[in-house]
PDB file of C-alpha atoms in Angstrom:
ATOM      1  CA  MET A   1     135.778  54.369 -21.021  1.00 60.00           C
ATOM      2  CA  ASP A   2     135.163  51.053 -19.332  1.00 69.00           C
ATOM      3  CA  ALA A   3     131.417  50.892 -18.387  1.00 89.00           C
ATOM      4  CA  LYS A   4     130.154  48.580 -15.663  1.00 93.00           C
ATOM      5  CA  PRO A   5     127.754  45.815 -16.712  1.00 97.00           C
ATOM      6  CA  TRP A   6     124.156  46.697 -16.156  1.00 97.00           C
ATOM      7  CA  ARG A   7     123.638  44.036 -13.452  1.00 97.00           C
ATOM      8  CA  GLU A   8     126.545  45.464 -11.467  1.00 97.00           C
ATOM      9  CA  ARG A   9     125.120  49.007 -11.820  1.00 97.00           C
ATOM     10  CA  VAL A  10     121.672  47.847 -10.653  1.00 98.00           C
ATOM     11  CA  ARG A  11     123.239  46.143  -7.615  1.00 98.00           C
ATOM     12  CA  GLY A  12     125.121  49.310  -6.800  1.00 98.00           C
ATOM     13  CA  GLU A  13     122.114  51.482  -7.037  1.00 98.00           C
ATOM     14  CA  ASP A  14     120.073  49.041  -4.889  1.00 98.00           C
ATOM     15  CA  GLU A  15     122.776  49.286  -2.172  1.00 98.00           C
ATOM     16  CA  LEU A  16     122.636  53.037  -2.404  1.00 98.00           C
ATOM     17  CA  VAL A  17     118.831  53.105  -2.081  1.00 98.00           C
ATOM     18  CA  GLU A  18     119.115  50.883   1.077  1.00 98.00           C
ATOM     19  CA  GLN A  19     121.710  53.213   2.638  1.00 98.00           C
ATOM     20  CA  LEU A  20     119.546  56.276   1.866  1.00 98.00           C
ATOM     21  CA  GLN A  21     116.423  54.609   3.252  1.00 98.00           C
ATOM     22  CA  LEU A  22     118.362  53.943   6.494  1.00 98.00           C
ATOM     23  CA  LEU A  23     119.475  57.570   6.647  1.00 98.00           C
ATOM     24  CA  VAL A  24     115.962  58.777   6.111  1.00 97.00           C
ATOM     25  CA  SER A  25     114.569  56.491   8.841  1.00 96.00           C
ATOM     26  CA  GLU A  26     117.186  57.585  11.337  1.00 97.00           C
ATOM     27  CA  SER A  27     116.570  61.244  10.518  1.00 97.00           C
ATOM     28  CA  ALA A  28     112.717  60.798  10.960  1.00 97.00           C
ATOM     29  CA  LYS A  29     113.439  59.360  14.439  1.00 97.00           C
ATOM     30  CA  ARG A  30     115.606  62.283  15.353  1.00 98.00           C
ATOM     31  CA  ARG A  31     113.064  64.704  13.980  1.00 97.00           C
ATOM     32  CA  ALA A  32     110.248  63.137  15.914  1.00 97.00           C
ATOM     33  CA  GLU A  33     112.296  63.351  19.040  1.00 97.00           C
ATOM     34  CA  ALA A  34     112.921  67.070  18.502  1.00 98.00           C
ATOM     35  CA  LEU A  35     109.176  67.597  17.778  1.00 98.00           C
ATOM     36  CA  ARG A  36     108.300  65.900  21.046  1.00 98.00           C
ATOM     37  CA  GLU A  37     110.630  68.201  22.876  1.00 98.00           C
ATOM     38  CA  GLY A  38     108.828  71.106  21.166  1.00 98.00           C
ATOM     39  CA  VAL A  39     105.476  69.836  22.306  1.00 98.00           C
ATOM     40  CA  ASP A  40     106.849  69.493  25.840  1.00 98.00           C
ATOM     41  CA  GLU A  41     108.114  73.068  25.694  1.00 98.00           C
ATOM     42  CA  LEU A  42     105.227  74.812  23.862  1.00 98.00           C
ATOM     43  CA  GLY A  43     102.422  72.630  25.255  1.00 97.00           C
ATOM     44  CA  SER A  44     100.798  71.287  22.032  1.00 97.00           C
ATOM     45  CA  VAL A  45     101.252  69.992  18.570  1.00 98.00           C
ATOM     46  CA  ALA A  46      99.418  73.001  17.212  1.00 97.00           C
ATOM     47  CA  GLU A  47     101.813  75.389  18.898  1.00 98.00           C
ATOM     48  CA  VAL A  48     104.837  73.517  17.511  1.00 98.00           C
ATOM     49  CA  ALA A  49     103.317  73.513  14.026  1.00 98.00           C
ATOM     50  CA  ARG A  50     102.565  77.318  14.309  1.00 98.00           C
ATOM     51  CA  ASP A  51     106.120  77.941  15.512  1.00 98.00           C
ATOM     52  CA  LEU A  52     107.628  76.019  12.572  1.00 98.00           C
ATOM     53  CA  GLY A  53     105.200  77.289  10.000  1.00 98.00           C
ATOM     54  CA  LYS A  54     104.019  73.793   9.226  1.00 97.00           C
ATOM     55  CA  SER A  55     100.518  72.254   9.264  1.00 97.00           C
ATOM     56  CA  TRP A  56      99.231  70.673  12.369  1.00 97.00           C
ATOM     57  CA  ASN A  57      98.718  67.436  10.500  1.00 97.00           C
ATOM     58  CA  ALA A  58     102.368  67.373   9.353  1.00 97.00           C
ATOM     59  CA  VAL A  59     103.663  67.595  12.852  1.00 98.00           C
ATOM     60  CA  TYR A  60     101.070  65.150  14.265  1.00 98.00           C
ATOM     61  CA  ASN A  61     101.718  62.571  11.615  1.00 97.00           C
ATOM     62  CA  ALA A  62     105.471  62.744  12.030  1.00 97.00           C
ATOM     63  CA  LEU A  63     104.986  62.071  15.756  1.00 97.00           C
ATOM     64  CA  LYS A  64     102.427  59.349  15.206  1.00 96.00           C
ATOM     65  CA  LYS A  65     104.452  57.552  12.582  1.00 94.00           C
ATOM     66  CA  GLN A  66     107.425  57.118  14.964  1.00 91.00           C
ATOM     67  CA  GLU A  67     105.172  56.119  17.886  1.00 89.00           C
ATOM     68  CA  THR A  68     103.581  53.332  15.910  1.00 87.00           C
ATOM     69  CA  LYS A  69     107.058  52.054  14.961  1.00 80.00           C
ATOM     70  CA  LYS A  70     107.959  51.757  18.705  1.00 77.00           C
ATOM     71  CA  ARG A  71     104.883  49.606  19.563  1.00 75.00           C
ATOM     72  CA  PRO A  72     105.168  45.834  19.541  1.00 71.00           C
ATOM     73  CA  PRO A  73     103.178  44.011  16.842  1.00 69.00           C
ATOM     74  CA  GLY A  74      99.450  44.011  17.539  1.00 64.00           C
ATOM     75  CA  GLY A  75      99.567  47.462  19.134  1.00 53.00           C
ATOM     76  CA  THR A  76      98.304  46.253  22.473  1.00 55.00           C
ATOM     77  CA  GLY A  77     101.595  46.648  24.320  1.00 51.00           C
ATOM     78  CA  GLY A  78     101.319  43.097  25.613  1.00 49.00           C
ATOM     79  CA  ALA A  79      97.881  43.517  27.137  1.00 50.00           C
ATOM     80  CA  THR A  80      95.448  40.649  26.960  1.00 48.00           C
ATOM     81  CA  THR A  81      91.657  40.662  26.872  1.00 49.00           C
ATOM     82  CA  GLU A  82      91.334  37.583  29.132  1.00 45.00           C
TER      83      GLU A  82
END
């Protein structure tokens, strides 16, 4: 058996971790989109959570996390205080 050197194995695993993180991020975006559709249909985060058997906080935080990623840096949306 011809084993790869440890540095090569570490690089390969690092690449795999990056790929998996990208997949998780994309999945979280799609999940938040589906949750938003659920809120539109059922009327509230609490109703979506109840329907899915999840906590209100889990649904709210999933939506909030994706919303904060959409905002520009500073969180003001380009508004100024002048």
